[in-house]
Short mmCIF file of C-alpha atoms in Angstrom, two decimals:
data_model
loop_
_atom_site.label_atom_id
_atom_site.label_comp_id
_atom_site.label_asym_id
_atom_site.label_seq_id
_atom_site.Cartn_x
_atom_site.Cartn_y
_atom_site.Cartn_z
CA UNK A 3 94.79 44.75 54.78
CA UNK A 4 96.29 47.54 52.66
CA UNK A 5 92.35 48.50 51.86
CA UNK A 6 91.55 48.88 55.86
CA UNK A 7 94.44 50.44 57.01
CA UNK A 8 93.79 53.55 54.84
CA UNK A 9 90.43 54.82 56.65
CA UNK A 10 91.89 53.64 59.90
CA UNK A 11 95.19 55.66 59.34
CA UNK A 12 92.85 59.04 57.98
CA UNK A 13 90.50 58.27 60.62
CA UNK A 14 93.84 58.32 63.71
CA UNK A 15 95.02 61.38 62.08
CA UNK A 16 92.00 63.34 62.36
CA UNK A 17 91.60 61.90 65.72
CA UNK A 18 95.40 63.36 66.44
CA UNK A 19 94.58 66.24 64.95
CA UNK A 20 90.93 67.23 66.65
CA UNK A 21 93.02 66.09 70.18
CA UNK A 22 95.89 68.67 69.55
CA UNK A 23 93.26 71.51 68.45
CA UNK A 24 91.31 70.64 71.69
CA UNK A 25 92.93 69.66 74.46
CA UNK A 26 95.14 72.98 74.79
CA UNK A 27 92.45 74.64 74.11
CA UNK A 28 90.32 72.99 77.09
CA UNK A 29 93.47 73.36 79.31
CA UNK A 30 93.11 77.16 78.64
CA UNK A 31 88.94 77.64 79.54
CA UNK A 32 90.01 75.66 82.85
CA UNK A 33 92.75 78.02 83.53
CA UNK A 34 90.61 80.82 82.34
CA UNK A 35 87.92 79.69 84.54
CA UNK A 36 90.16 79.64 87.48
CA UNK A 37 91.43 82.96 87.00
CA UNK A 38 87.61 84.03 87.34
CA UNK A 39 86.83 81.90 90.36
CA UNK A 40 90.08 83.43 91.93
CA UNK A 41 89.78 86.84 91.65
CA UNK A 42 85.45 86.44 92.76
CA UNK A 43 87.55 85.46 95.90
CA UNK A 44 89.25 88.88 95.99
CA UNK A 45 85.43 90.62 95.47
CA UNK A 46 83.48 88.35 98.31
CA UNK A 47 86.55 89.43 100.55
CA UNK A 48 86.41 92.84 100.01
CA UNK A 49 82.37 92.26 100.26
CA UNK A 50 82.78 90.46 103.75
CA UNK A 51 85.33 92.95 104.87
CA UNK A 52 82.42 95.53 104.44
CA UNK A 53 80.04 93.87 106.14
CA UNK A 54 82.01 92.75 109.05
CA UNK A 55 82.47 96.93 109.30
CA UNK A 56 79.27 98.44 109.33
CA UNK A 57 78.24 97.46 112.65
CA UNK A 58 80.99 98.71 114.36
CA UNK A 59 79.96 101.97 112.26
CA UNK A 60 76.90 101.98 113.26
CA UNK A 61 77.63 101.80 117.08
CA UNK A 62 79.79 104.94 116.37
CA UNK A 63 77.30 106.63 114.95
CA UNK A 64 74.31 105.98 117.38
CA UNK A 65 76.50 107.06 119.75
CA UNK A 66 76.63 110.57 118.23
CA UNK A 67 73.48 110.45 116.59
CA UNK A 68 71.16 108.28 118.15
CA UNK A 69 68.26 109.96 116.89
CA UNK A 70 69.01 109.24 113.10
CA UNK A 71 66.83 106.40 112.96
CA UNK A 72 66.20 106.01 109.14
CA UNK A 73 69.56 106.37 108.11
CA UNK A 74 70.79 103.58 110.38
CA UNK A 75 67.68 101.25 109.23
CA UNK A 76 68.64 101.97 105.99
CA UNK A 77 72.20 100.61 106.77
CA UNK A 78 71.48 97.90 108.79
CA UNK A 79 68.88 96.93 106.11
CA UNK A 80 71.15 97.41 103.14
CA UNK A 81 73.91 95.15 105.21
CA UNK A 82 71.24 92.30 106.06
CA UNK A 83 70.54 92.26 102.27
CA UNK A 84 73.83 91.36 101.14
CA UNK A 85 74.05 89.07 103.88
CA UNK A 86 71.40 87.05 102.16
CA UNK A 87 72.80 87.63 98.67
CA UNK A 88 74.13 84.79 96.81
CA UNK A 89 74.88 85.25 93.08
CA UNK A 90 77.27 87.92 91.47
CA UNK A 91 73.85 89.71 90.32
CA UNK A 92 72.48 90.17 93.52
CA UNK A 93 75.22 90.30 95.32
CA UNK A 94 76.12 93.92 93.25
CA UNK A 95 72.35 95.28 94.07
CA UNK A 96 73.03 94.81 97.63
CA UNK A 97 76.36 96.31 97.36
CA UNK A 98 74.79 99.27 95.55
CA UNK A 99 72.14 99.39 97.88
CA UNK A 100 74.79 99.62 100.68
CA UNK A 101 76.70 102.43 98.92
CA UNK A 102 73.47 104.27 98.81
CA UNK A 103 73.25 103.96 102.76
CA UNK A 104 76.06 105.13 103.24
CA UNK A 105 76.63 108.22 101.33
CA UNK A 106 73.38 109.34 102.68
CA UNK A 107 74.76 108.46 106.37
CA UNK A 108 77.69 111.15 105.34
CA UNK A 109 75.11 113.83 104.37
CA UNK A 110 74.00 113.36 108.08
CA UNK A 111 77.31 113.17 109.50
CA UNK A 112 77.84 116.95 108.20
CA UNK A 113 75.50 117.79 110.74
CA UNK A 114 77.36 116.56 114.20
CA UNK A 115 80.77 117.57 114.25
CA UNK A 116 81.52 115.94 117.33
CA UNK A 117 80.75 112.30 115.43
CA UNK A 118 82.73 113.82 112.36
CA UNK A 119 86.24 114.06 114.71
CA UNK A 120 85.64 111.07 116.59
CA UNK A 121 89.06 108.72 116.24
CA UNK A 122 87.25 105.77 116.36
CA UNK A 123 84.63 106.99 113.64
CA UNK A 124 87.42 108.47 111.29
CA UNK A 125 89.45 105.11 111.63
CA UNK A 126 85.98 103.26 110.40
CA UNK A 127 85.74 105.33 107.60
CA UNK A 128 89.11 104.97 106.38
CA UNK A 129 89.07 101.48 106.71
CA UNK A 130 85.09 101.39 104.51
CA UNK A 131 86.88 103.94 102.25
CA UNK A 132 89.86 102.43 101.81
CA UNK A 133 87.58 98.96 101.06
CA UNK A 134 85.34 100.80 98.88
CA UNK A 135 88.85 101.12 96.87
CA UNK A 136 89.64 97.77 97.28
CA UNK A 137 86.07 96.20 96.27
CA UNK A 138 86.64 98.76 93.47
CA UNK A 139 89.64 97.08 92.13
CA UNK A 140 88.86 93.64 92.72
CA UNK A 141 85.77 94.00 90.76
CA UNK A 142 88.00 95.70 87.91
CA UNK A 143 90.19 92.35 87.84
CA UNK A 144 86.87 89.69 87.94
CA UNK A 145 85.56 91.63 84.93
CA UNK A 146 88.89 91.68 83.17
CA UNK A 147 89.19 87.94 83.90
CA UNK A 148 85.38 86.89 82.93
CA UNK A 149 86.12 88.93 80.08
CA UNK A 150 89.02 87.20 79.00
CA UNK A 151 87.04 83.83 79.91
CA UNK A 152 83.65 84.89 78.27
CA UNK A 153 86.01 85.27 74.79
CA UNK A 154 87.81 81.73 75.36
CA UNK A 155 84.21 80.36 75.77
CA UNK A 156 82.58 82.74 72.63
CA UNK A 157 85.32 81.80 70.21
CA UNK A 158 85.52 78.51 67.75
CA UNK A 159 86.90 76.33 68.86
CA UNK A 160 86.16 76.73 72.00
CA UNK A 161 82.67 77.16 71.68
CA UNK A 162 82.16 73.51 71.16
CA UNK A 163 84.30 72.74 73.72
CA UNK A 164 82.71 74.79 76.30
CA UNK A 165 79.34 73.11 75.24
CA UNK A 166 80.73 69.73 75.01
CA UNK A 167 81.92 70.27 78.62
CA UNK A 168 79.75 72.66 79.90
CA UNK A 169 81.13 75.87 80.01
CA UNK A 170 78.79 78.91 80.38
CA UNK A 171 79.75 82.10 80.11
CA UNK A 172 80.17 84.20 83.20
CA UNK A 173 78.44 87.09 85.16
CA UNK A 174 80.09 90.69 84.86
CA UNK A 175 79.48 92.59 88.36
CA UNK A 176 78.16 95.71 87.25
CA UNK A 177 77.84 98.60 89.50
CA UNK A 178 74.84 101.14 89.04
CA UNK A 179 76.01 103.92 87.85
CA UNK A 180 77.52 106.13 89.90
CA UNK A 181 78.67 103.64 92.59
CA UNK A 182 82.19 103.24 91.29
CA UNK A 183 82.63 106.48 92.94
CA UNK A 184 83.98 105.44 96.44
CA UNK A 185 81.51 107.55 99.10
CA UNK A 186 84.04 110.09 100.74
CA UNK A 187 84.21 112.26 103.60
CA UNK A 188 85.60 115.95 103.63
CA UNK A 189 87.77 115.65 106.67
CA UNK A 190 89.42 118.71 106.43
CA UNK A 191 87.07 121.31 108.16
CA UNK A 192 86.96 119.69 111.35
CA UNK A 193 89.78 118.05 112.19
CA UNK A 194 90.90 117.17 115.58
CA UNK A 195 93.61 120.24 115.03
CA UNK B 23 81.33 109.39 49.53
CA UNK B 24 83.22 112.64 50.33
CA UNK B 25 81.26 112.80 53.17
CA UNK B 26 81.34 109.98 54.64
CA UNK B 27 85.32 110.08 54.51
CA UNK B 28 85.54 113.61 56.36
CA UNK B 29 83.01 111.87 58.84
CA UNK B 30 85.76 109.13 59.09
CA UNK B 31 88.49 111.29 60.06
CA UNK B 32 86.73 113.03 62.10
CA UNK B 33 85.43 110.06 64.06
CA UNK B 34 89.44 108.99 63.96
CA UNK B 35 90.79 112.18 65.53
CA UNK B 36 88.28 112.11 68.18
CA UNK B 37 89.16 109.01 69.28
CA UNK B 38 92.85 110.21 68.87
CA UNK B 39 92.21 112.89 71.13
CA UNK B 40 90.86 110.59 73.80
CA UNK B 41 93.17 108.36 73.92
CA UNK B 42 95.92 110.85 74.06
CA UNK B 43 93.96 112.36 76.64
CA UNK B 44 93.33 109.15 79.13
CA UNK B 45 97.40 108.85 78.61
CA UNK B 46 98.23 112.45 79.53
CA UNK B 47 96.31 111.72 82.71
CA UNK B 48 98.64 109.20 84.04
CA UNK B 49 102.39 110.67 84.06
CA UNK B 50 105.68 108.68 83.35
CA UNK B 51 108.25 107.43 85.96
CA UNK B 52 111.92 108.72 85.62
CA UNK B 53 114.01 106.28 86.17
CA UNK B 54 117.09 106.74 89.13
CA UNK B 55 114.45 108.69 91.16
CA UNK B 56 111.83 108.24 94.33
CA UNK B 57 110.68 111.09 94.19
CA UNK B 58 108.94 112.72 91.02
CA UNK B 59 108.00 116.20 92.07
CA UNK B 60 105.93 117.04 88.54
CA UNK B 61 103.76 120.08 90.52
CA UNK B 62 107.44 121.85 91.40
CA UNK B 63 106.44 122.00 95.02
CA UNK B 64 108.88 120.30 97.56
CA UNK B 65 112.44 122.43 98.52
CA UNK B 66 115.34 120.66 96.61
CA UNK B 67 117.61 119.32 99.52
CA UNK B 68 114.27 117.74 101.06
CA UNK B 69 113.70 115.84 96.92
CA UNK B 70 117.51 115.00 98.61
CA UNK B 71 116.61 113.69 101.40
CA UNK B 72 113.47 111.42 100.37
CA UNK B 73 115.60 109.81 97.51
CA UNK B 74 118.26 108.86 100.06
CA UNK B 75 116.13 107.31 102.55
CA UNK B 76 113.87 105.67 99.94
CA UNK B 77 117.24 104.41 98.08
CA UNK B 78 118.10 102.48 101.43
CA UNK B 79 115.17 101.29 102.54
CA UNK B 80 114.85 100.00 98.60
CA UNK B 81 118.26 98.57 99.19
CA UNK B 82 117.68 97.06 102.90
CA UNK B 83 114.07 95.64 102.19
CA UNK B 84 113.24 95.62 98.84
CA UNK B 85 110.03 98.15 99.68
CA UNK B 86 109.67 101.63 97.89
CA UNK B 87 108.33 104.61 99.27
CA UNK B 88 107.19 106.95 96.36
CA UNK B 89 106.55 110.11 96.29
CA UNK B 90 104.71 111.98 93.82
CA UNK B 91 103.03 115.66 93.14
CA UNK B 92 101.32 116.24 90.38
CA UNK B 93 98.51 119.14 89.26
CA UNK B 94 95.53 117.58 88.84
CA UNK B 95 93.38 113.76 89.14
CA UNK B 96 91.17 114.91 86.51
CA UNK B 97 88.16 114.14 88.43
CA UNK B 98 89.52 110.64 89.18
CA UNK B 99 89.08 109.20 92.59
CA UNK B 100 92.11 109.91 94.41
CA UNK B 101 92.97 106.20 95.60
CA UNK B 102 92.00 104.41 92.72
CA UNK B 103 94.26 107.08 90.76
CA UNK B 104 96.88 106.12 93.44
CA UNK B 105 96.39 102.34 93.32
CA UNK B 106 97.05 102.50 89.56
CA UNK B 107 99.51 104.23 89.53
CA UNK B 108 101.08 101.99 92.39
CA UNK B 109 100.39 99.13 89.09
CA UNK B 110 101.44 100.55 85.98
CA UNK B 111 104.84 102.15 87.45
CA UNK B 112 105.05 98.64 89.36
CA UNK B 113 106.34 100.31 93.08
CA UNK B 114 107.46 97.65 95.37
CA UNK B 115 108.55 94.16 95.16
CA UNK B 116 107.48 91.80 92.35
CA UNK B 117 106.86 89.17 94.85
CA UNK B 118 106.26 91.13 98.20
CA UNK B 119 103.96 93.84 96.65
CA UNK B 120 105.38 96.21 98.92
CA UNK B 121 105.14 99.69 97.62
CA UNK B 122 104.22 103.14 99.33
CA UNK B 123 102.84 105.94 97.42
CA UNK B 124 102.06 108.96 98.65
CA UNK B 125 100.91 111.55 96.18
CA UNK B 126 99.15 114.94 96.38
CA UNK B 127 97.49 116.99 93.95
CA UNK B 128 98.18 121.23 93.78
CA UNK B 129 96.26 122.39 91.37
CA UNK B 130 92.75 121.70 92.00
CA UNK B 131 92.36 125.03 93.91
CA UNK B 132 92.78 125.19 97.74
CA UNK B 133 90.71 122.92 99.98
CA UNK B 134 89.87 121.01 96.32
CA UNK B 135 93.32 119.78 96.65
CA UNK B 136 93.69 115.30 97.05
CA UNK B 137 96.77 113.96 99.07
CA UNK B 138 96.25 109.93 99.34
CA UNK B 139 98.73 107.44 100.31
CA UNK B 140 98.32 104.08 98.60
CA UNK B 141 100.00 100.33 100.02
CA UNK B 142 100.54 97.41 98.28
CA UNK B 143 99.17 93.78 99.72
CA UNK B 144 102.25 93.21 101.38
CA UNK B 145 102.28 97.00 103.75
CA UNK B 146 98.60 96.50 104.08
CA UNK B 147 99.75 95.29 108.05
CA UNK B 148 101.89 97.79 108.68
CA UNK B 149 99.87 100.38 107.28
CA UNK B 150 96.74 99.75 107.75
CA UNK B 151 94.02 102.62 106.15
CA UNK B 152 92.98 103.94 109.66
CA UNK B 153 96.62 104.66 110.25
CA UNK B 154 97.30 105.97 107.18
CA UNK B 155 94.22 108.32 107.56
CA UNK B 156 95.66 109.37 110.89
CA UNK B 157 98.78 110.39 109.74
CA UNK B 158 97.35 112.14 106.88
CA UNK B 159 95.28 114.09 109.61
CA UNK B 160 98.63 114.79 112.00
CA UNK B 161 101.20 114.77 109.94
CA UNK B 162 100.47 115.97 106.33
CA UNK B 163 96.75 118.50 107.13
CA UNK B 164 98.47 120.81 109.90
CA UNK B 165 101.65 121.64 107.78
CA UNK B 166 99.58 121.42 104.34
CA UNK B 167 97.08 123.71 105.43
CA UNK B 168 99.39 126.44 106.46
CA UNK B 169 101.75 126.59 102.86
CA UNK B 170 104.59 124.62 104.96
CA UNK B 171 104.49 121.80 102.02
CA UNK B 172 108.13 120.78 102.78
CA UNK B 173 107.09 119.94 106.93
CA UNK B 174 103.91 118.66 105.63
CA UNK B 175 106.18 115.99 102.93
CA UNK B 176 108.65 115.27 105.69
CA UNK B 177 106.69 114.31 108.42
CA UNK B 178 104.05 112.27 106.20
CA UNK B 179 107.22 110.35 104.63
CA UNK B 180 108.82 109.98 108.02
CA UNK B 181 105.54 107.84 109.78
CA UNK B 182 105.44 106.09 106.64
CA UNK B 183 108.96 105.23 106.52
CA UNK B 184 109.21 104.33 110.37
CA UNK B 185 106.05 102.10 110.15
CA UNK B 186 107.70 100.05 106.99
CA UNK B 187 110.95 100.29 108.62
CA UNK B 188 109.54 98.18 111.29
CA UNK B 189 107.69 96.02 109.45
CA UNK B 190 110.76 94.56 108.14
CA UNK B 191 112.89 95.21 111.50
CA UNK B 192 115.58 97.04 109.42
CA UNK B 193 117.55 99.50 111.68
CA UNK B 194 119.31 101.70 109.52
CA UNK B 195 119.14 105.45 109.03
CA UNK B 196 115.91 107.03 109.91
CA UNK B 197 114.45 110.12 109.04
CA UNK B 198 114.12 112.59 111.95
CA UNK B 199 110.50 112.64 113.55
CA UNK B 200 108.71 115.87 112.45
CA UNK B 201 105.59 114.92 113.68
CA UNK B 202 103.11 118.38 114.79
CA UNK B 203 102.74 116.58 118.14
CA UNK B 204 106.45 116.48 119.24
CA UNK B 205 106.67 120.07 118.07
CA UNK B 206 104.21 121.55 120.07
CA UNK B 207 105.60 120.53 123.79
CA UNK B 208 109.27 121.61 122.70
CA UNK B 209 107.71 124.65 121.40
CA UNK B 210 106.00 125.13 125.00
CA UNK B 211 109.18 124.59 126.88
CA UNK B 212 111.36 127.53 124.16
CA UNK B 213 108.44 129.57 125.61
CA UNK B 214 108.27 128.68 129.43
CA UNK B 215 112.20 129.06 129.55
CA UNK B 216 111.30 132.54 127.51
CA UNK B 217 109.41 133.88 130.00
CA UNK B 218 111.31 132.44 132.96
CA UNK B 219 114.00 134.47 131.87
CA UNK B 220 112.33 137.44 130.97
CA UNK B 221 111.00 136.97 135.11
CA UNK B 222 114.22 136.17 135.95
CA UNK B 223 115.90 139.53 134.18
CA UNK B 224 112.73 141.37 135.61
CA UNK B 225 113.50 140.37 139.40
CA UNK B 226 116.79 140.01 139.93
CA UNK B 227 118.01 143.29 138.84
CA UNK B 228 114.74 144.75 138.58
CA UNK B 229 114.68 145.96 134.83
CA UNK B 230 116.71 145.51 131.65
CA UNK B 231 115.18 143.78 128.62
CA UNK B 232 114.80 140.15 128.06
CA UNK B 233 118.05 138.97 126.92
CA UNK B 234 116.78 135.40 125.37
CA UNK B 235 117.31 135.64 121.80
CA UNK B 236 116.40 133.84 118.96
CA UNK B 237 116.14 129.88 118.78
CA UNK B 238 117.60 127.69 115.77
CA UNK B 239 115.78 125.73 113.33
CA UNK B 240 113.10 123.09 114.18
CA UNK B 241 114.29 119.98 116.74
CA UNK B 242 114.00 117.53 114.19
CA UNK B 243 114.05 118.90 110.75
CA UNK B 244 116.26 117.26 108.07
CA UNK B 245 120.33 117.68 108.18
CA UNK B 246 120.25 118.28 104.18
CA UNK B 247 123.29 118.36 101.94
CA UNK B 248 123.61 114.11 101.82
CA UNK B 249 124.32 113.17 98.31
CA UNK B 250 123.44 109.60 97.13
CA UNK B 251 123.38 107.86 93.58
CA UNK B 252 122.98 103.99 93.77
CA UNK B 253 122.52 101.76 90.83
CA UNK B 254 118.49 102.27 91.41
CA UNK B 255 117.23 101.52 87.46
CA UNK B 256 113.99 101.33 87.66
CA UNK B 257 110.48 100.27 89.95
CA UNK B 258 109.96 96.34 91.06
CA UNK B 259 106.69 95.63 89.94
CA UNK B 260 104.79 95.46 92.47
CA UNK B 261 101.22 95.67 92.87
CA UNK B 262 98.77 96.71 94.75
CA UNK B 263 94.76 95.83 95.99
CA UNK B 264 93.96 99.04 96.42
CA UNK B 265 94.54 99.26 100.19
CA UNK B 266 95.08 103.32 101.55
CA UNK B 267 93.63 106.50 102.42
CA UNK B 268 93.13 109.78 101.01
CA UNK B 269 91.52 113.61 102.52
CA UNK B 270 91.30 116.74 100.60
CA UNK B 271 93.57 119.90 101.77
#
């Protein structure tokens, strides 16, 4: 009896021991992992947000500048892109692609001052700047957070854990370079003053 | 070995330098203040002013209305800048994320210059970016443009302050309206009763000179001379998503 208790009594221990090493430690790559999912919330919102604002844009601007075909095909296509965009990869190209669009749609917009002090127009481009900021941000705080989780799942002993359980290590959403940069609009030469 | 020790320190101070650098960038809040006026550009009894109506609000609602001047972004985009600055000084509630911050840039050389205003989550409502654009564009760019900084800082914290001031349905003391727009019709009317007069002088007793004389200070500028020191320690923590808008002057 004395003889079988020994093994049994190293073998609980160990058990004891492996479940106090683990289980925080898998409490903390869910949490982790739920940070992640939570603030990819915050990015598809601000992604949404800009997509739900380019066609009012783009009725703005046809009114002005009708004849600017290629830059509002470029737009529209850029927009229908991330429409169809699924993972954090391709969802960034499209978003890139859409930044492109637009900054080139501001070259053109030098050229009709009428469209430039529009209300309506300058109200839509606050509202894509100020989600270009936003978008800016929330991407910021994912890549923090994946960071954080990518460590949790890199590091012994989570490592095994994250295999056991089948943790994988998460996308960052890079911009191209260049794209941080928010596209902006010199308001100040033709204001409505 | 030599070498590769010099190379070390070298290495070392560079990254010093940087990191010194990215801190300069981003300037320190005082505490007991709303108002941190680092490029020495806004008149002392309007600094007054803002700090009292920003310490009430603060007390009444819990939101904070910042303002903030300082020389130069560095190159930094203006509402990013804004938004983390917004984080790291924590403006606005912990909870309601309700901070305002409304900061301008004077040394980037004229027409260079950035003013933005930045909201937390919680003023994203009442302050939406097109609005904040458009008072940027009446409020802040006619005064700005002309060198009349302390119109252009009181009527841009005024709209601000009335728009949070609703949010929250709090009724206490406003700032006085110094919006361009109100100015111009009073303006109009000084001038019509001007020349009435000057008609009036003319055709009554057919000559003389105009006797209207000179007209007092704006309709609505600031009284000046309140005092107020309130047991204001320190910023909220609030946060913010990056919500505002920002033009160059």
């Amino acid at each position: 009896m004395k003889k079988l208790l020994g093994p049994i009594g190293i073998i609980v221990i160990i058990l004891v021991v492996i479940a106090l090493l683990f289980i925080p430690k898998y409490n903390s790559l869910v949490t982790a992992e739920e940070n992640v999912d939570s603030k990819w919330a915050q990015v598809e919102n601000q992604l949404q947000r800009r997509y739900d604002l380019i066609p009012n844009l783009v009725e703005s601007v046809k009114g002005y500048a009708s004849h600017e075909q290629e830059v509002i095909a470029n737009i529209t296509q850029a927009r229908a892109q991330m429409g169809s965009a699924r993972t954090p990869e391709e969802q960034a190209v499209a978003n890139d692609a859409l930044t492109g669009a637009l900054s080139r749609l501001l070259v053109v917009v030098e050229n009709y001052p009428n469209l430039k002090s529009d209300a309506n127009f300058r109200q839509l481009m606050d509202e894509l700047a100020g989600t270009e900021n936003r978008l800016a941000v929330a991407r910021e705080d994912y890549n923090n957070e994946v960071q954080q989780f990518n460590k949790h799942v890199k590091r012994f002993p989570g490592n095994l854990m994250a295999g056991m359980f089948g943790f994988e290590q998460k996308e960052y959403f890079k911009a191209a370079a260049g794209a941080d940069k928010a596209p902006s609009i010199d308001f100040s030469q033709s204001g409505t003053h | 070995m030599k070498r590769c020790i010099v190379q070390m320190i070298i290495v070392c101070s560079v990254l010093l330098f940087f990191s010194n650098l990215a801190k300069a960038t981003m300037p320190s809040p005082m505490k007991n203040t709303y108002i941190h006026d680092f490029a020495n550009v806004i008149s002392a009894n309007v600094k007054e002013e803002i700090n009292h109506y920003s310490e009430q609000l603060d007390q009444g609602t819990g939101a904070e209305i910042m303002v903030v001047t300082i020389d130069s972004l560095h190159g930094q985009e203006p509402k990013m800048y804004a938004t983390k600055l917004i984080r790291s000084w924590g403006i606005g509630d912990k909870e309601k994320n309700n901070g305002v911050l409304i900061l301008a840039t004077f040394g980037q050389g004229e027409g260079n210059n950035d003013v933005v205003i930045a909201v937390g989550q919680g003023l994203e409502g009442a302050l939406p970016d097109g609005k904040l654009g458009r008072i940027l564009d009446n409020a802040f760019y006619p005064s700005a443009s002309t060198g009349n900084l302390d119109q252009a800082f009181q009527a841009t914290y005024s709209e601000v302050f009335r728009a949070v001031a609703q949010e929250y349905n709090w009724n206490g003391d406003m700032p006085a309206q110094t919006n361009e727009e109100e100015d111009m019709p009073t303006w109009l009317i000084i001038l019509i009763i001007i020349i009435v007069l000057i008609f009036y002088t003319f055709f009554s007793k057919g000559g003389g000179g105009p006797r209207a004389g000179g007209y007092g200070g704006y309709p609505g500028s600031f009284g000046g001379g309140r005092s107020s020191r309130g047991g204001f320690g320190g910023f909220g923590g609030g946060s913010s998503a990056g919500g505002g808008a920002s033009r160059k002057f």
